[in-house]
């Protein structure tokens, strides 16, 4: 009888975990036989981190035509419209990014045997494997379970991976090591009955200090920042943060939550979220919307009331007795670096990739991973190096790198040589070269533009100039997302980009929105705002121009966000506005395909050369005008006039809506009531305006805005309205594209 | 472990380029997209994955349902690596021959691509076999002994029955890899012909 991983690993897998995997495997079998509903199965697999991947509907545009992928299982699905045979993505939760060498080796094995040999580190300290066949997932889960890793609740409406500062325990500025707290929180909430009834995902982050951005605690549903008060450990607790299409800054729930209250309070928040959070409309189901709806005071009152009513649970504090035992200890004595032989490339690497730990004589070393990718061979080399030079612990970082901690200074040259031999010795960690990107159009179903393609190009170009760069530019951060959903965390970079598209004649052109003005410090204390959409192929010029202008104009010691604030977004936009121009298809076809993807976004079945007779419709002009107004709203916001910002944002949405209506009803007036009524009837009720993935969410922004006078809005609500206006206009562009396609006048 | 290795369905076969610099990743990226458009190699072709930014990585990958095609630099010098993921019919030697045919079809197609003007050539005297299943085929001498006859039979067809096998490296964490050498070197297309239909 052919052996199985189930038999081989039976003694190494915790029984409860083994049972869960068995149940999942049964679901797999039942779905295969058509005995389980596809939606039910979809939830089952999502809760184990088994994702769909781009083209899983079985249709793929090859650059010339749409091809149908004819799989052996035919129409069998693993979710509505998702073909069974199409390989997918496997997300693997790594709580607080903590890994040991054995776990890393198993991940390497899985990447080779079931994926394409690549491990991808995400911006939430997960590992992802791509192109995985669903039949292989039970074996993957068992092999992971045998080394203490579960993929449970890596996706779905659940508590996602609990993230934490990778420097926890060695940071020079932390209040204390948050590692055991992040670990306890992750374990306590995993599969907890009070976290099974969410309408949407729930993200938690831990940070050891208030001032640095390693943990990004203030952009999470629940963010805990370590604090010491009167000699006692506790946390500054934030709630209701989140990025996504409309980012929300988390609100301060409590200035100090004693350590023993952390888990019960997290449980109480979970219960309130499960009970009162939105369930029907996924687009308003995150905690941030509940906090906003109830108001912080009422939300706090409900949570504290819930906390008082909770029956005591020993798990709340059991871990506190093990804090000392859990602390990492060095495997080698501290010894000075001086006099150790080193390679010529050592110094440059040392400057950017080595962090002096709080503990004298020890360093934390960042292993720079291009676009968060590393190979199975590199993973094994890293495991060996971690064993040789550290206590055997590694941390994945939110910047998609890996951190080795507790390296004795004397070992740095040897470690550097080992990394370099494995192809992992690149300098530039945390600098402008170290570009973050989500998977984007490479593998994600929601990707609009090639975030990885752009990030790769920027990385290459900037690396070539890194040595001669001014330090101010070298220290800028760049983050790229393939769409508005912020997986690349574009809101918290000096230069953020997210993918959008624009029509040019009969073609669709990949673009990126340019965001500036973010502050990463204080755990992501301010988010960037979109300036203007620029064709993908011109984004490198955007980076060059803004970097040069910043260098030329900055005051002594002025940060990039400070410079943006001082000169104003209008000035910043003026620096790059001309780059928004797209040449006609015949003049330069390179604009009509994306980075690292030679396929043309559009295929002209209406005859070559018709771009020469290109017509710019009134709708195109109208949407451009609406965009301008949306930008004006941002300027008003920057000038500290939230009321005018909100009014202008609403005007921008109304204009975009009116232009769409006018394409069907040319005589429509400017009267807002008529515009909204006609827009609702012609574009919302008919679902013509609906986004394929978020439905009518963007239209709701308009409907809500006309009901809420600008004067009644708090400043943060006004800011959100500005964001929403931009998204509404993007949706109008997308709608316009779909209309053109339906009329046979353009191509997706 | 006994004859379990004979059940092997996941394995890779690689042919090495004569000149690793003869083809650049961006050229292969374009080419693989075109292969999808024109369905130039066997199987259901899904997408192209670009890992050219990863040092000594899998390069550019033509992702398929049954198998992936890598322009690979991870497993030794640059070459085309055919990675079989889905089961094939027949006994192991027959499965190996089927995979060899697919791999050599792709090599021959690459050599014949007009844009390379004959500059891309594979070494016709050597190949690499990787058993991509640590459960059925752990990296041991015993596994190698079990697989050897099937490998000799399949690869022998390329080189007139004279395939010399050498197990590569003994790290038990790594996959079992076997370097196969022949003494009748030929172009990829000629090697493919020797395998028959």
Tab-separated table of N, CA, C and O in Angstrom, chain B residues 47-113:
chain	number	residue	atom	x	y	z
B	47	UNK	N	-0.212	30.124	-16.996
B	47	UNK	CA	0.308	31.475	-16.767
B	47	UNK	C	1.837	31.452	-16.816
B	47	UNK	O	2.457	30.393	-16.901
B	48	UNK	N	2.411	32.630	-16.719
B	48	UNK	CA	3.873	32.761	-16.653
B	48	UNK	C	4.232	33.448	-15.341
B	48	UNK	O	3.664	34.484	-15.014
B	49	UNK	N	5.130	32.852	-14.592
B	49	UNK	CA	5.597	33.455	-13.332
B	49	UNK	C	7.026	33.938	-13.535
B	49	UNK	O	7.872	33.196	-14.030
B	50	UNK	N	7.252	35.180	-13.130
B	50	UNK	CA	8.557	35.800	-13.357
B	50	UNK	C	9.307	35.925	-12.032
B	50	UNK	O	8.941	36.731	-11.186
B	51	UNK	N	10.334	35.121	-11.867
B	51	UNK	CA	11.169	35.186	-10.661
B	51	UNK	C	12.597	35.580	-11.014
B	51	UNK	O	13.544	35.215	-10.311
B	52	UNK	N	12.744	36.295	-12.106
B	52	UNK	CA	14.085	36.687	-12.542
B	52	UNK	C	14.795	37.539	-11.495
B	52	UNK	O	16.027	37.621	-11.492
B	53	UNK	N	14.040	38.166	-10.606
B	53	UNK	CA	14.642	39.033	-9.576
B	53	UNK	C	15.246	38.227	-8.420
B	53	UNK	O	15.920	38.799	-7.575
B	54	UNK	N	14.998	36.939	-8.389
B	54	UNK	CA	15.512	36.115	-7.288
B	54	UNK	C	16.851	35.506	-7.701
B	54	UNK	O	16.907	34.751	-8.675
B	55	UNK	N	17.929	35.824	-6.984
B	55	UNK	CA	19.235	35.278	-7.366
B	55	UNK	C	19.240	33.747	-7.322
B	55	UNK	O	18.713	33.154	-6.375
B	56	UNK	N	19.820	33.128	-8.338
B	56	UNK	CA	19.896	31.663	-8.428
B	56	UNK	C	18.526	31.024	-8.199
B	56	UNK	O	18.401	30.002	-7.517
B	57	UNK	N	17.508	31.633	-8.778
B	57	UNK	CA	16.148	31.152	-8.550
B	57	UNK	C	15.598	30.389	-9.727
B	57	UNK	O	16.324	30.046	-10.662
B	58	UNK	N	14.294	30.149	-9.686
B	58	UNK	CA	13.676	29.377	-10.771
B	58	UNK	C	13.492	30.169	-12.057
B	58	UNK	O	12.947	29.639	-13.023
B	59	UNK	N	13.937	31.417	-12.065
B	59	UNK	CA	13.909	32.203	-13.303
B	59	UNK	C	12.504	32.528	-13.752
B	59	UNK	O	11.717	33.094	-13.002
B	60	UNK	N	12.205	32.149	-14.973
B	60	UNK	CA	10.868	32.385	-15.524
B	60	UNK	C	10.193	31.030	-15.673
B	60	UNK	O	10.808	30.071	-16.149
B	61	UNK	N	8.936	30.960	-15.241
B	61	UNK	CA	8.247	29.666	-15.202
B	61	UNK	C	6.975	29.720	-16.040
B	61	UNK	O	6.153	30.627	-15.871
B	62	UNK	N	6.848	28.759	-16.921
B	62	UNK	CA	5.597	28.575	-17.650
B	62	UNK	C	4.768	27.601	-16.824
B	62	UNK	O	5.086	26.408	-16.732
B	63	UNK	N	3.733	28.138	-16.195
B	63	UNK	CA	2.936	27.326	-15.270
B	63	UNK	C	1.890	26.551	-16.059
B	63	UNK	O	1.116	27.128	-16.819
B	64	UNK	N	1.881	25.257	-15.849
B	64	UNK	CA	0.867	24.429	-16.482
B	64	UNK	C	0.060	23.676	-15.445
B	64	UNK	O	0.343	23.753	-14.245
B	65	UNK	N	-0.940	22.979	-15.899
B	65	UNK	CA	-1.739	22.166	-14.979
B	65	UNK	C	-1.012	20.866	-14.656
B	65	UNK	O	-0.824	20.520	-13.498
B	66	UNK	N	-0.562	20.177	-15.690
B	66	UNK	CA	0.102	18.883	-15.472
B	66	UNK	C	1.569	19.058	-15.104
B	66	UNK	O	2.132	18.242	-14.370
B	67	UNK	N	2.191	20.102	-15.661
B	67	UNK	CA	3.634	20.296	-15.455
B	67	UNK	C	3.990	21.756	-15.635
B	67	UNK	O	3.265	22.510	-16.290
B	68	UNK	N	5.113	22.143	-15.042
B	68	UNK	CA	5.652	23.494	-15.225
B	68	UNK	C	6.948	23.397	-16.024
B	68	UNK	O	7.683	22.415	-15.913
B	69	UNK	N	7.233	24.439	-16.791
B	69	UNK	CA	8.495	24.538	-17.525
B	69	UNK	C	9.276	25.712	-16.940
B	69	UNK	O	8.795	26.842	-16.977
B	70	UNK	N	10.464	25.447	-16.446
B	70	UNK	CA	11.288	26.497	-15.838
B	70	UNK	C	12.477	26.807	-16.740
B	70	UNK	O	13.117	25.881	-17.248
B	71	UNK	N	12.787	28.083	-16.889
B	71	UNK	CA	14.132	28.417	-17.365
B	71	UNK	C	14.921	28.635	-16.086
B	71	UNK	O	14.965	29.733	-15.538
B	72	UNK	N	15.537	27.579	-15.609
B	72	UNK	CA	15.938	27.470	-14.210
B	72	UNK	C	17.420	27.703	-13.973
B	72	UNK	O	18.258	27.284	-14.773
B	73	UNK	N	17.728	28.367	-12.854
B	73	UNK	CA	19.131	28.473	-12.422
B	73	UNK	C	19.272	27.994	-10.990
B	73	UNK	O	20.308	28.211	-10.357
B	74	UNK	N	18.246	27.374	-10.466
B	74	UNK	CA	18.285	26.952	-9.072
B	74	UNK	C	18.938	25.569	-8.936
B	74	UNK	O	19.714	25.328	-8.028
B	75	UNK	N	18.605	24.694	-9.846
B	75	UNK	CA	19.145	23.334	-9.798
B	75	UNK	C	20.333	23.233	-10.748
B	75	UNK	O	20.226	22.720	-11.853
B	76	UNK	N	21.456	23.766	-10.315
B	76	UNK	CA	22.660	23.720	-11.143
B	76	UNK	C	22.656	24.796	-12.207
B	76	UNK	O	21.881	25.748	-12.138
B	77	UNK	N	23.534	24.653	-13.224
B	77	UNK	CA	23.648	25.677	-14.260
B	77	UNK	C	22.316	25.880	-15.007
B	77	UNK	O	21.438	25.020	-14.955
B	78	UNK	N	22.224	27.012	-15.705
B	78	UNK	CA	20.965	27.366	-16.364
B	78	UNK	C	20.534	26.298	-17.369
B	78	UNK	O	21.354	25.689	-18.061
B	79	UNK	N	19.232	26.097	-17.412
B	79	UNK	CA	18.698	25.131	-18.356
B	79	UNK	C	17.192	25.093	-18.296
B	79	UNK	O	16.570	25.884	-17.592
B	80	UNK	N	16.612	24.193	-19.069
B	80	UNK	CA	15.166	24.054	-19.055
B	80	UNK	C	14.799	22.883	-18.152
B	80	UNK	O	15.268	21.761	-18.353
B	81	UNK	N	13.981	23.163	-17.168
B	81	UNK	CA	13.575	22.137	-16.209
B	81	UNK	C	12.088	21.875	-16.377
B	81	UNK	O	11.276	22.798	-16.323
B	82	UNK	N	11.764	20.621	-16.604
B	82	UNK	CA	10.369	20.193	-16.737
B	82	UNK	C	9.969	19.539	-15.430
B	82	UNK	O	10.562	18.545	-15.014
B	83	UNK	N	8.976	20.133	-14.759
B	83	UNK	CA	8.575	19.638	-13.439
B	83	UNK	C	7.181	19.044	-13.530
B	83	UNK	O	6.189	19.756	-13.686
B	84	UNK	N	7.112	17.722	-13.433
B	84	UNK	CA	5.842	17.009	-13.579
B	84	UNK	C	5.095	17.027	-12.246
B	84	UNK	O	5.642	16.633	-11.216
B	85	UNK	N	3.827	17.466	-12.285
B	85	UNK	CA	3.055	17.601	-11.052
B	85	UNK	C	1.890	16.619	-10.969
B	85	UNK	O	1.460	16.253	-9.888
B	86	UNK	N	1.345	16.250	-12.120
B	86	UNK	CA	0.153	15.401	-12.119
B	86	UNK	C	0.507	14.015	-12.626
B	86	UNK	O	1.472	13.848	-13.384
B	87	UNK	N	-0.278	13.007	-12.212
B	87	UNK	CA	0.076	11.621	-12.545
B	87	UNK	C	0.086	11.327	-14.043
B	87	UNK	O	-0.685	11.895	-14.811
B	88	UNK	N	0.977	10.412	-14.401
B	88	UNK	CA	1.058	9.897	-15.763
B	88	UNK	C	0.682	8.411	-15.735
B	88	UNK	O	0.776	7.754	-14.698
B	89	UNK	N	0.293	7.903	-16.883
B	89	UNK	CA	-0.087	6.497	-16.977
B	89	UNK	C	1.154	5.606	-17.084
B	89	UNK	O	2.225	6.044	-17.494
B	90	UNK	N	0.977	4.325	-16.732
B	90	UNK	CA	2.005	3.323	-16.983
B	90	UNK	C	3.011	3.165	-15.857
B	90	UNK	O	2.937	3.825	-14.822
B	91	UNK	N	3.941	2.250	-16.102
B	91	UNK	CA	5.004	2.001	-15.115
B	91	UNK	C	6.007	3.156	-15.154
B	91	UNK	O	5.995	3.965	-16.087
B	92	UNK	N	6.896	3.178	-14.155
B	92	UNK	CA	7.802	4.320	-14.033
B	92	UNK	C	8.632	4.581	-15.295
B	92	UNK	O	8.734	5.750	-15.727
B	93	UNK	N	9.217	3.572	-15.935
B	93	UNK	CA	9.998	3.893	-17.151
B	93	UNK	C	9.157	4.587	-18.218
B	93	UNK	O	9.624	5.514	-18.888
B	94	UNK	N	7.908	4.155	-18.356
B	94	UNK	CA	7.027	4.788	-19.353
B	94	UNK	C	6.711	6.219	-18.949
B	94	UNK	O	6.652	7.121	-19.806
B	95	UNK	N	6.511	6.428	-17.672
B	95	UNK	CA	6.220	7.791	-17.194
B	95	UNK	C	7.434	8.702	-17.407
B	95	UNK	O	7.303	9.863	-17.802
B	96	UNK	N	8.592	8.147	-17.158
B	96	UNK	CA	9.820	8.931	-17.367
B	96	UNK	C	9.991	9.291	-18.839
B	96	UNK	O	10.358	10.424	-19.182
B	97	UNK	N	9.692	8.335	-19.700
B	97	UNK	CA	9.842	8.604	-21.141
B	97	UNK	C	8.851	9.678	-21.590
B	97	UNK	O	9.197	10.551	-22.394
B	98	UNK	N	7.659	9.615	-21.060
B	98	UNK	CA	6.660	10.644	-21.419
B	98	UNK	C	7.149	12.023	-20.995
B	98	UNK	O	7.012	13.006	-21.738
B	99	UNK	N	7.709	12.094	-19.812
B	99	UNK	CA	8.222	13.380	-19.317
B	99	UNK	C	9.431	13.833	-20.134
B	99	UNK	O	9.582	15.026	-20.441
B	100	UNK	N	10.296	12.891	-20.470
B	100	UNK	CA	11.457	13.225	-21.305
B	100	UNK	C	11.014	13.785	-22.649
B	100	UNK	O	11.591	14.753	-23.155
B	101	UNK	N	9.973	13.163	-23.232
B	101	UNK	CA	9.477	13.666	-24.521
B	101	UNK	C	8.997	15.111	-24.377
B	101	UNK	O	9.312	15.969	-25.209
B	102	UNK	N	8.240	15.371	-23.313
B	102	UNK	CA	7.718	16.735	-23.119
B	102	UNK	C	8.856	17.733	-22.894
B	102	UNK	O	8.858	18.841	-23.453
B	103	UNK	N	9.845	17.333	-22.101
B	103	UNK	CA	10.969	18.226	-21.811
B	103	UNK	C	11.768	18.515	-23.079
B	103	UNK	O	12.117	19.675	-23.363
B	104	UNK	N	12.039	17.480	-23.850
B	104	UNK	CA	12.839	17.665	-25.074
B	104	UNK	C	12.054	18.392	-26.159
B	104	UNK	O	12.632	19.131	-26.956
B	105	UNK	N	10.748	18.195	-26.202
B	105	UNK	CA	9.914	18.992	-27.120
B	105	UNK	C	10.112	20.475	-26.839
B	105	UNK	O	10.282	21.286	-27.759
B	106	UNK	N	10.084	20.811	-25.554
B	106	UNK	CA	10.238	22.228	-25.167
B	106	UNK	C	11.644	22.725	-25.494
B	106	UNK	O	11.812	23.847	-25.997
B	107	UNK	N	12.657	21.897	-25.234
B	107	UNK	CA	14.043	22.294	-25.560
B	107	UNK	C	14.203	22.521	-27.063
B	107	UNK	O	14.784	23.525	-27.503
B	108	UNK	N	13.684	21.580	-27.846
B	108	UNK	CA	13.814	21.691	-29.306
B	108	UNK	C	13.087	22.929	-29.809
B	108	UNK	O	13.557	23.637	-30.707
B	109	UNK	N	11.927	23.202	-29.206
B	109	UNK	CA	11.162	24.384	-29.620
B	109	UNK	C	11.928	25.668	-29.303
B	109	UNK	O	11.968	26.602	-30.099
B	110	UNK	N	12.561	25.667	-28.155
B	110	UNK	CA	13.356	26.834	-27.748
B	110	UNK	C	14.536	27.026	-28.714
B	110	UNK	O	14.836	28.145	-29.144
B	111	UNK	N	15.193	25.926	-29.053
B	111	UNK	CA	16.330	26.005	-29.983
B	111	UNK	C	15.902	26.528	-31.346
B	111	UNK	O	16.647	27.225	-32.027
B	112	UNK	N	14.670	26.180	-31.723
B	112	UNK	CA	14.210	26.530	-33.075
B	112	UNK	C	13.577	27.912	-33.165
B	112	UNK	O	13.248	28.363	-34.262
B	113	UNK	N	13.395	28.582	-32.026
B	113	UNK	CA	12.744	29.897	-32.057
B	113	UNK	C	13.580	30.864	-32.906
B	113	UNK	O	14.765	31.080	-32.612
